[in-house]
CSV table of C-alpha atoms and ligand atoms in Angstrom, one decimal:
chain,number,residue,atom,x,y,z
A,19,MET,CA,4.9,-14.8,8.9
A,20,LYS,CA,4.4,-13.1,12.3
A,21,ARG,CA,0.8,-13.1,13.5
A,22,HIS,CA,0.4,-9.4,12.8
A,23,LEU,CA,1.3,-7.1,9.8
A,24,LEU,CA,2.0,-3.7,11.5
A,25,SER,CA,5.0,-2.6,9.5
A,26,ALA,CA,6.6,-3.4,6.2
A,27,ALA,CA,9.8,-4.1,8.4
A,28,ASP,CA,7.8,-7.2,9.8
A,29,LEU,CA,8.5,-8.9,6.6
A,30,THR,CA,11.7,-10.9,6.0
A,31,ARG,CA,12.6,-11.3,2.3
A,32,ASP,CA,11.2,-14.9,2.4
A,33,ASP,CA,7.9,-13.5,3.9
A,34,ALA,CA,7.6,-10.9,1.2
A,35,GLU,CA,8.5,-13.3,-1.5
A,36,LEU,CA,5.9,-15.7,-0.2
A,37,VAL,CA,3.2,-13.2,-0.1
A,38,LEU,CA,4.2,-12.2,-3.7
A,39,ARG,CA,4.0,-15.7,-5.0
A,40,THR,CA,0.7,-16.5,-3.1
A,41,ALA,CA,-0.7,-13.2,-4.6
A,42,GLU,CA,0.2,-14.3,-8.0
A,43,GLU,CA,-1.6,-17.8,-7.6
A,44,LEU,CA,-4.6,-15.7,-6.3
A,45,ARG,CA,-4.7,-13.2,-8.9
A,46,SER,CA,-5.5,-15.9,-11.7
A,47,LEU,CA,-8.8,-16.1,-9.7
A,48,ALA,CA,-9.9,-12.8,-10.9
A,49,ASP,CA,-10.1,-14.2,-14.5
A,50,ARG,CA,-12.5,-17.2,-13.4
A,51,PRO,CA,-16.3,-16.7,-13.7
A,52,ILE,CA,-16.5,-17.9,-10.0
A,53,LYS,CA,-14.0,-15.8,-8.0
A,54,LYS,CA,-14.4,-17.4,-4.7
A,55,LEU,CA,-12.4,-19.9,-2.7
A,56,PRO,CA,-13.5,-21.6,0.6
A,57,ALA,CA,-10.1,-21.1,2.1
A,58,LEU,CA,-11.4,-18.8,5.2
A,59,ARG,CA,-14.7,-20.1,5.3
A,60,GLY,CA,-16.2,-19.7,9.0
A,61,ARG,CA,-13.5,-17.0,9.8
A,62,THR,CA,-14.4,-13.4,10.6
A,63,VAL,CA,-12.5,-10.4,9.3
A,64,VAL,CA,-13.4,-6.9,10.7
A,65,ASN,CA,-12.5,-3.8,8.8
A,66,LEU,CA,-12.2,-1.0,11.2
A,67,PHE,CA,-11.9,2.2,9.4
A,68,PHE,CA,-11.3,5.5,11.6
A,69,GLU,CA,-10.1,7.4,8.6
A,70,ASP,CA,-11.7,7.9,5.2
A,71,SER,CA,-10.7,5.4,2.5
A,72,THR,CA,-12.1,4.0,-0.8
A,73,ARG,CA,-9.7,1.8,-2.5
A,74,THR,CA,-8.2,0.1,0.7
A,75,ARG,CA,-11.5,-0.6,2.5
A,76,ILE,CA,-13.2,-2.1,-0.6
A,77,SER,CA,-10.0,-4.0,-1.5
A,78,PHE,CA,-9.8,-5.7,1.9
A,79,GLU,CA,-13.6,-6.3,1.7
A,80,ALA,CA,-13.3,-8.0,-1.7
A,81,ALA,CA,-10.2,-9.9,-0.7
A,82,ALA,CA,-12.0,-11.3,2.6
A,83,LYS,CA,-15.2,-12.2,0.6
A,84,ARG,CA,-13.3,-13.8,-2.2
A,85,LEU,CA,-11.7,-16.2,0.5
A,86,SER,CA,-15.4,-16.8,1.9
A,87,ALA,CA,-14.7,-15.0,5.3
A,88,ASP,CA,-17.5,-13.4,7.2
A,89,VAL,CA,-16.6,-9.6,6.7
A,90,ILE,CA,-17.8,-6.9,9.3
A,91,ASN,CA,-17.4,-3.3,8.1
A,92,PHE,CA,-17.0,-0.8,10.9
A,93,ALA,CA,-16.6,2.8,9.9
A,94,ALA,CA,-16.1,5.6,12.6
A,95,LYS,CA,-18.7,7.8,11.2
A,96,GLY,CA,-22.3,6.3,12.3
A,97,SER,CA,-20.7,4.2,15.2
A,98,SER,CA,-20.2,4.8,18.8
A,99,LEU,CA,-16.8,6.0,18.0
A,100,SER,CA,-18.3,9.2,17.1
A,101,LYS,CA,-19.7,9.3,20.8
A,102,GLY,CA,-16.2,9.1,22.2
A,103,GLU,CA,-15.8,5.2,22.6
A,104,SER,CA,-12.3,4.6,23.1
A,105,LEU,CA,-10.1,2.2,21.0
A,106,LYS,CA,-9.9,-0.1,24.0
A,107,ASP,CA,-13.7,-0.5,24.2
A,108,THR,CA,-13.8,-0.9,20.6
A,109,ALA,CA,-11.4,-3.6,20.7
A,110,LEU,CA,-13.2,-5.5,23.5
A,111,THR,CA,-16.5,-5.3,21.4
A,112,LEU,CA,-14.6,-6.9,18.4
A,113,GLU,CA,-13.1,-9.5,20.6
A,114,ALA,CA,-16.5,-10.4,21.9
A,115,MET,CA,-17.8,-10.9,18.3
A,116,GLY,CA,-14.9,-13.3,17.8
A,117,ALA,CA,-12.9,-11.5,15.1
A,118,ASP,CA,-10.0,-13.7,13.6
A,119,ALA,CA,-8.7,-10.6,11.9
A,120,VAL,CA,-8.8,-7.0,12.6
A,121,VAL,CA,-7.9,-4.5,9.5
A,122,VAL,CA,-7.4,-1.0,11.0
A,123,ARG,CA,-6.9,2.3,9.5
A,124,HIS,CA,-6.5,5.3,12.1
A,125,SER,CA,-5.3,8.8,11.7
A,126,ALA,CA,-2.9,8.1,14.6
A,127,SER,CA,0.6,6.7,14.1
A,128,GLY,CA,0.8,3.6,16.2
A,129,ALA,CA,-2.7,2.9,16.6
A,130,PRO,CA,-2.6,-0.7,15.0
A,131,HIS,CA,0.4,-1.3,17.3
A,132,ARG,CA,-1.7,-0.4,20.2
A,133,LEU,CA,-4.3,-2.8,19.1
A,134,ALA,CA,-1.9,-5.6,18.4
A,135,ASN,CA,0.4,-5.4,21.6
A,136,SER,CA,-2.1,-4.4,24.2
A,137,GLY,CA,-3.5,-7.9,24.8
A,138,TRP,CA,-7.2,-6.6,24.1
A,139,VAL,CA,-7.7,-8.7,21.2
A,140,ARG,CA,-6.5,-12.3,20.2
A,141,SER,CA,-7.0,-11.7,16.5
A,142,SER,CA,-4.3,-10.9,13.9
A,143,VAL,CA,-4.1,-7.1,13.3
A,144,VAL,CA,-3.4,-5.7,9.8
A,145,ASN,CA,-2.3,-2.2,9.6
A,146,ALA,CA,-4.2,-0.4,6.8
A,147,GLY,CA,-2.4,3.0,7.2
A,148,ASP,CA,-1.7,4.6,10.4
A,149,GLY,CA,-1.3,8.5,10.4
A,150,THR,CA,2.0,9.2,8.5
A,151,HIS,CA,3.6,6.1,9.7
A,152,GLU,CA,3.1,3.0,7.7
A,153,HIS,CA,0.9,1.2,5.0
A,154,PRO,CA,2.5,-2.1,4.6
A,155,THR,CA,-0.1,-3.8,2.3
A,156,GLN,CA,0.1,-0.9,0.0
A,157,ALA,CA,3.9,-1.5,-0.3
A,158,LEU,CA,3.2,-5.1,-0.8
A,159,LEU,CA,0.6,-4.5,-3.8
A,160,ASP,CA,3.2,-1.9,-5.2
A,161,ALA,CA,6.1,-4.4,-5.0
A,162,PHE,CA,3.9,-7.0,-6.3
A,163,THR,CA,2.9,-4.7,-9.4
A,164,MET,CA,6.8,-3.9,-10.0
A,165,TRP,CA,7.6,-7.5,-9.8
A,166,ARG,CA,5.0,-8.6,-12.4
A,167,HIS,CA,6.4,-5.8,-14.9
A,168,LEU,CA,10.0,-5.9,-14.1
A,169,ALA,CA,11.1,-9.1,-12.5
A,170,PRO,CA,10.6,-11.5,-15.6
A,171,GLN,CA,13.7,-9.5,-17.3
A,172,SER,CA,15.7,-9.5,-14.2
A,173,GLY,CA,16.1,-13.0,-13.0
A,174,GLY,CA,12.8,-13.1,-11.3
A,175,SER,CA,13.5,-10.4,-8.7
A,176,LEU,CA,13.8,-6.7,-8.1
A,177,ASP,CA,17.4,-6.6,-7.2
A,178,GLY,CA,19.1,-3.6,-8.3
A,179,ARG,CA,15.9,-1.9,-9.9
A,180,ARG,CA,15.6,1.7,-9.3
A,181,VAL,CA,12.5,3.2,-7.8
A,182,ALA,CA,11.8,6.9,-7.6
A,183,ILE,CA,9.2,7.9,-5.1
A,184,VAL,CA,8.2,11.5,-5.7
A,185,GLY,CA,6.3,14.1,-3.7
A,186,ASP,CA,5.0,14.6,-0.1
A,187,VAL,CA,7.3,12.1,1.5
A,188,LEU,CA,6.9,13.9,4.7
A,189,HIS,CA,3.1,12.9,5.2
A,190,SER,CA,3.3,9.6,3.3
A,191,ARG,CA,3.0,6.3,5.1
A,192,VAL,CA,3.1,4.7,1.5
A,193,ALA,CA,6.7,6.2,1.1
A,194,ARG,CA,7.8,4.8,4.3
A,195,SER,CA,6.5,1.3,3.9
A,196,ASN,CA,7.7,1.2,0.3
A,197,ALA,CA,11.2,2.2,1.1
A,198,LEU,CA,11.5,-0.6,3.9
A,199,LEU,CA,9.9,-3.2,1.6
A,200,LEU,CA,11.9,-2.4,-1.6
A,201,ARG,CA,15.0,-2.6,0.5
A,202,THR,CA,14.4,-6.0,1.6
A,203,LEU,CA,13.5,-7.0,-1.8
A,204,GLY,CA,16.9,-5.7,-3.1
A,205,ALA,CA,15.7,-2.7,-5.0
A,206,GLU,CA,17.2,1.0,-4.9
A,207,VAL,CA,15.0,3.7,-3.7
A,208,THR,CA,15.3,7.3,-4.4
A,209,LEU,CA,13.0,9.7,-2.7
A,210,VAL,CA,12.5,13.1,-4.5
A,211,ALA,CA,10.8,16.0,-2.7
A,212,PRO,CA,11.3,19.7,-1.8
A,213,PRO,CA,13.4,20.1,1.2
A,214,THR,CA,10.1,21.0,3.3
A,215,LEU,CA,8.5,17.7,2.4
A,216,PHE,CA,11.3,15.4,3.7
A,217,PRO,CA,10.8,14.1,7.3
A,218,VAL,CA,13.4,14.6,10.1
A,219,GLY,CA,15.6,11.6,10.4
A,220,ILE,CA,15.4,10.8,6.7
A,221,GLU,CA,19.2,10.1,6.9
A,222,SER,CA,18.5,6.8,8.7
A,223,TRP,CA,16.0,5.5,5.9
A,224,PRO,CA,17.6,2.9,3.4
A,225,VAL,CA,17.3,5.5,0.6
A,226,GLU,CA,19.0,8.0,-1.4
A,227,THR,CA,17.3,11.5,-1.6
A,228,SER,CA,17.2,14.2,-4.3
A,229,TYR,CA,15.6,17.6,-4.7
A,230,ASP,CA,16.0,17.4,-8.5
A,231,LEU,CA,13.3,15.4,-10.2
A,232,ASP,CA,14.6,15.9,-13.8
A,233,SER,CA,18.0,14.3,-12.9
A,234,VAL,CA,16.4,11.1,-11.3
A,235,LEU,CA,13.9,10.3,-14.0
A,236,PRO,CA,16.1,9.0,-16.8
A,237,LYS,CA,17.6,6.3,-14.6
A,238,ALA,CA,14.4,5.1,-13.0
A,239,ASP,CA,12.7,1.7,-13.7
A,240,VAL,CA,9.7,2.7,-11.7
A,241,VAL,CA,8.4,6.2,-10.9
A,242,MET,CA,5.8,6.4,-8.0
A,243,MET,CA,4.0,9.6,-7.6
A,244,LEU,CA,2.5,10.7,-4.1
A,245,ARG,CA,-0.4,12.7,-3.4
A,246,VAL,CA,0.2,16.1,-1.6
A,247,GLN,CA,-1.7,15.5,1.5
A,248,ARG,CA,-3.2,18.6,2.2
A,249,GLU,CA,-5.4,17.4,5.2
A,250,ARG,CA,-2.3,16.7,7.1
A,251,MET,CA,-0.7,20.0,6.4
A,252,HIS,CA,-0.9,23.0,8.7
A,253,GLY,CA,1.1,25.6,7.2
A,254,GLY,CA,2.9,26.4,3.9
A,255,PHE,CA,5.1,23.7,2.8
A,256,PHE,CA,5.5,25.2,-0.8
A,257,PRO,CA,4.9,28.6,-2.3
A,258,THR,CA,1.7,27.6,-4.5
A,259,ALA,CA,0.2,24.5,-6.1
A,260,ARG,CA,1.4,25.8,-9.6
A,261,GLU,CA,5.0,26.0,-8.3
A,262,TYR,CA,4.9,22.6,-6.9
A,263,SER,CA,3.6,21.0,-10.1
A,264,ARG,CA,6.2,22.8,-12.1
A,265,ARG,CA,9.1,21.3,-10.1
A,266,TYR,CA,7.8,18.0,-8.9
A,267,GLY,CA,4.8,17.1,-11.0
A,268,LEU,CA,4.9,14.4,-13.8
A,269,ASP,CA,3.8,15.8,-17.2
A,270,GLY,CA,4.2,14.6,-20.8
A,271,ARG,CA,7.6,16.5,-21.0
A,272,ARG,CA,9.1,14.8,-18.1
A,273,MET,CA,7.5,11.3,-19.0
A,274,ALA,CA,9.3,11.6,-22.4
A,275,THR,CA,12.7,11.5,-20.5
A,276,LEU,CA,11.9,7.9,-19.2
A,277,GLN,CA,13.4,4.8,-20.2
A,278,ASP,CA,11.0,2.6,-22.6
A,279,HIS,CA,10.3,0.0,-20.0
A,280,THR,CA,9.8,2.4,-17.1
A,281,ILE,CA,6.4,2.3,-15.4
A,282,VAL,CA,4.4,5.0,-13.6
A,283,MET,CA,2.7,4.3,-10.5
A,284,HIS,CA,0.3,6.2,-8.0
A,285,PRO,CA,-1.4,4.7,-4.9
A,286,GLY,CA,-4.4,6.8,-5.3
A,287,PRO,CA,-6.3,9.0,-4.8
A,288,MET,CA,-4.7,11.1,-7.5
A,289,VAL,CA,-5.0,15.0,-7.7
A,290,ARG,CA,-4.8,15.3,-11.5
A,291,GLY,CA,-3.0,18.4,-12.6
A,292,MET,CA,-1.1,18.7,-9.3
A,293,GLU,CA,1.2,15.8,-8.9
A,294,ILE,CA,0.5,14.2,-12.1
A,295,THR,CA,-1.2,15.3,-15.3
A,296,ALA,CA,-4.1,13.4,-16.9
A,297,ASP,CA,-2.2,12.4,-20.0
A,298,VAL,CA,0.4,10.7,-17.9
A,299,ALA,CA,-2.1,9.1,-15.6
A,300,ASP,CA,-4.0,7.7,-18.7
A,301,SER,CA,-0.9,6.9,-20.7
A,302,ASP,CA,0.4,3.2,-21.5
A,303,ARG,CA,3.0,3.4,-18.9
A,304,SER,CA,0.5,4.0,-16.2
A,305,VAL,CA,-0.1,0.9,-14.1
A,306,ILE,CA,-2.4,2.7,-11.7
A,307,VAL,CA,-5.6,0.8,-12.3
A,308,GLU,CA,-3.6,-2.3,-12.4
A,309,GLN,CA,-2.4,-1.5,-8.8
A,310,VAL,CA,-6.0,-1.7,-7.6
A,311,THR,CA,-6.6,-5.1,-9.3
A,312,ASN,CA,-3.3,-6.2,-7.6
A,313,GLY,CA,-4.3,-5.1,-4.2
A,314,VAL,CA,-7.1,-7.5,-3.9
A,315,ALA,CA,-4.8,-10.5,-4.7
A,316,VAL,CA,-2.2,-9.2,-2.3
A,317,ARG,CA,-4.6,-8.5,0.5
A,318,MET,CA,-6.1,-12.0,-0.1
A,319,ALA,CA,-2.6,-13.6,0.2
A,320,VAL,CA,-1.9,-11.4,3.4
A,321,LEU,CA,-5.1,-12.5,5.1
A,322,TYR,CA,-4.8,-16.1,4.1
A,323,LEU,CA,-1.1,-16.2,5.3
A,324,LEU,CA,-1.9,-14.6,8.6
A,325,LEU,CA,-4.9,-16.7,9.4
A,326,GLY,CA,-2.6,-19.6,9.1
A,327,GLY,CA,-3.0,-20.9,5.6
A,328,SER,CA,-0.9,-24.0,5.2
A,329,GLN,CA,-2.6,-25.6,2.4
A,330,PRO,CA,-2.1,-24.3,-1.1
A,331,ALA,CA,-4.4,-21.1,-1.3
A,332,VAL,CA,-5.7,-22.2,-4.7
A,333,SER,CA,-7.3,-25.6,-5.1
A,334,THR,CA,-8.6,-26.4,-8.4
A,335,GLU,CA,-10.9,-29.0,-7.0
A,336,GLY,CA,-14.6,-28.2,-7.7
A,337,LEU,CA,-13.9,-24.9,-9.4
A,338,PRO,CA,-14.8,-24.5,-12.9
A,339,GLU,CA,-12.0,-24.0,-15.3
B,421,NCD,C1,-2.8,6.4,0.4
B,421,NCD,C2,-3.2,6.5,2.0
B,421,NCD,O1,-4.2,6.4,2.2
B,421,NCD,O2,-2.2,6.3,2.7
B,421,NCD,N1,-3.8,5.7,-0.4
B,421,NCD,C3,-4.2,4.5,-0.4
B,421,NCD,O3,-4.2,3.8,0.6
B,421,NCD,N2,-4.6,4.0,-1.5
B,421,NCD,C4,-2.2,7.5,-0.1
B,421,NCD,C5,-3.0,8.7,0.0
B,421,NCD,O4,-3.9,9.1,0.7
B,421,NCD,O5,-2.6,9.9,-0.7
């Protein structure tokens, strides 16, 4: 693996499969009474969040702590960042504190790349979501969830599996990272959105596109719903919320057209009643809560592999069975 994880495109198929296999080993830890491993003892992980987050920040914190790293949480609110301190000065502070890994979320696309490539810090940089650009650990946890459900029936891989990603593709870093990673893992991605919610240059993405959700659903092995990111919208991208739900929302009627094995995913936070109805979100097909559990194992794997883990991550020595 490279030193940083900035884009899903940084991962070769071998890298991605190594993360999935390591996450699988680490996931078993969640079922043990003592959930901690000594793998990153003495290392420091800084969570640097310039943008709001619930799942991702808590998930990285739990992941680092379960590997026995020291964790420093640094939120923009309540820090000198709100006094106008620059990314550079923040980076120099982190460097002075001896951070080994910096997990960064920022509203500006490219901020993690700036941090990694500026020479300001020596640590590994992990992109935890930058603007509308990328969110590679979300893509890894999504792929891990799909792999656990679908790979056992298809020779241990996602080759040829069909994934529909539906909704606000334009503002979604989750969609971009998933499209890149799933392509690397051999799956076929179809993005479904109204014409106004596809980004410019979508032709160069390794995906199919469609405006018609009803024609895509019966063929999909996975349906991933995206939140409409109102906080990034300045203008009308669709007539009304009701109209959006009618054409692009997943409800019980549409769910009934899915194949028996098809799973429903959502990265969270969900807007119930908008892109997904409550009955679908809470149905047996929904793996949305499992995505959160898997996120911790995947982030443990990423931190462990980036910080140079060469021994098996899980040693059974000294741990109660
Ligand atoms: C996503 C994000 O922040 O990009 N959520 C997440 O990380 N779990 C998607 C979203 O905000 O809709």
